[in-house]
Amino acid sequence: MNLLYKSTRNATKTVTASEAILKGLAEDGGLFVPVSVPKLDVTMDELKDMTYQETAYAVMKQFLTDFTEEELRHCIDSAYDKKFDTELIAPIAKVADTYHLELFHGSTIAFKDMALSILPYLLTTAAKKKHVTNEIVILTATSGDTGKAAMAGFADVPGTKIIVFYPKGGVSRVQELQMVTQKGENTSVVAIHGNFDNAQSSVKALFEDKELKDELARSGYQFSSANSINIGRLVPQVVYYVYAYAKLLKNEEISLEEKINVVVPTGNFGNILAAYYAKQMGVPINKLICASNQNKVLYDFFKTGKYDRNREFVLTTSPSMDILISSNLERLIYTIAGQDAVKNTELMSKLKTEGVYEIEPAMKEKLFDFVGGFATEEETAKMIHDTYAKTGYVMDTHTAVAAYVCQSYKESTQDHTKALVASTASPYKFLKSVMSAIDSKYKEVDEFELIDELNRISGVPVPNAIEEIRNAQVRHTRECDVDKMKETVLEILGVEV
């Protein structure tokens, strides 16, 4: 059966998976969603003995139905290879009474690698299928991880260029160095004077700019997105939740059909939405626990049904979650609105103009799968410290937010369902914050001196991604104001208006 996609803001028009991946964002500003979430056609008994690559095919063939088996297997095998430092791709570590799904074994040591290793192959395959002759310009806003992972994936890929905007001062030193030292003749990185929400809103506006689209087309370019608004980012993320459940079953940590809770540190909502899709596909997931840092707009939403971004933007030690506009939440809103595009558009319009919307009680009732929680900066640091002291396991700041929320949820509800925490980044990516949490004496130590110290205390090898930036040359120094992002894109592409 051919699974089609439609925009969250237009119920009438459908597109194929490859068209949705190519476009990134619908022309009406909506996000592409499958007309229905498909079911797995293999059992957990079969899945538990599959490799990551085999699991990826079993899941993704259900969503990307206009890709041939040969095309899809080529994309999967090209993505999940020696770029990962373990054949397991996404291993599970048991930490005390919780399971950590380690999603940071790719080339940029963050969970974004799981989807951004495959997106360039999905995108270029889709372009060939649709006989696209324009050069594809990947336009992306990042809160730290997406940018580097996207550039690593698209660097020197024929027929593509990639432009990444990130908030100056709003990412970790390691994250910034990973981006500004990125090689590749087709890569551009721009620091904006603003926060991630400014960058993301402006990127969405550029996608919706019809005049800009025409100008680019005349010059032989067309936009696509590597942000999690692209369905080609979301579908590969569903895979690792299916894989994790199957591996817990294989390792006899759970019994067949036993439900688990999934805890996800959440900013843009794509990662936890993927877990929601996995549940709809048939994975026995009980609660989806959405963990926020002090930018707790999602926590407040799940508690009250009111989404309000009109609040102070807090810079935290978990910067990839410093987000007040969670773009992927729109896909969930559309679902709980009964796929009512008019209703969804009305709510998204309110968010854009007033910064706030409130869902009806009937919609709120459909959020029973979700639970919100949040961790303060102090609670996050204490979680890193206490976990290391008790178990010797070192986690990054984002994972610590989820681990704290997981622990708090268990204590407050007495729900002792086994829990899987999405561990979204290597502790090496947020060295200063992690090491300072373990011992305050590290606060005064240079970040790069802490690399070897973390290696010493944890026994975890220094990843290649860190070794590479120790002495790497800075290649990207461009900066701009938020209102100059359009001009900056045209300048990078050499398009004269």
C-alpha angles and dihedrals in degrees: 000000000000110000112211131198132221136189120261086231101046122048097184107060123068131189135188122257092257091051091050091050092048095049095043092191126035116250091246091057094257128126123248116248130176113260084238133357108252124229125240111260094202128068126242087245088061094040095052092070095045126105119237090260093051091048090049091055093047091053102035097047087064091057103032099051098158092061114091119235089251093051095047095045089049090053092048096045092046092051104042102050138099090329084085119070093220132048088224088066091199110031123187121230120198107223112185103305096339133082118228115205101209107215096169105083095103130099097281097037096238134100091253087078089070091069103020093058089064103032095080090055093046090048098047090044090051090049091054091048091053094042091238112181099177119096109254115234113203107210115191142170116206138193087201114292108050092059097057094039091050093048092047088053098045101035108132093348103155116249095021141094125187128207118187126192120197133175111260107237091008100096134060120269091249091050092050094047091049089056103040093048094050114133125214131103091235097052127100128176125193127187110213126207097238141049133291094267089056090051094046095047091049093049090051089049090053090053090052094047104109094188091053090049090055093046091052093046090054088054093047099258137117131184128242130166136237092187119108088261084081111090086217087068096045101049096057089052091060088063098068094054090053090046093048094052091048092050093049086053093048091049090051092239089127135020126240112288091006108145123234133195117234120210118196129183099229138203112136093021097231096112095052091041087058089056089050090053089048089054091050089050089060107271108144098244119157110187128010104213113202111205120200134182121221090302085078101167091130093049090054091046095054090046098047109014088239120117110202122171092174096108142095114295107229123206106217140175088259096061097167086069096047092112132126098180109059101195098191092056085079089072090056093044089053090051096049089045086064091255089298103162093187093054092046093049090051092053094045090049089054090050091053097045103031102019092233143074136171126212124223120258090251090058093045090055089061090062092074090117090064133074124183127215137161141199128212121224090259093050091048093052092045090052091055091047097045095044091051092046093051102036110012089238116135119206132182124248096262093050088047090057089055094043091052093048089048091053093045091049092052092048096046098043102028085225102151096181108144110267133217115201118202103230100204107182143021115256086236089070093063100031101155096048094043097047093043089054091052093049128357090219088078093064091086096044121100111258094237093051087058092064094078092038092056089048089052098049098039104033088222110137117245105259120238089241089065096041089053096058098045091090103006121139118248106241103169122058103150118132132177144172117258092250091055097057094103093051089047092054092050091047093051091049093045092237115155117208 
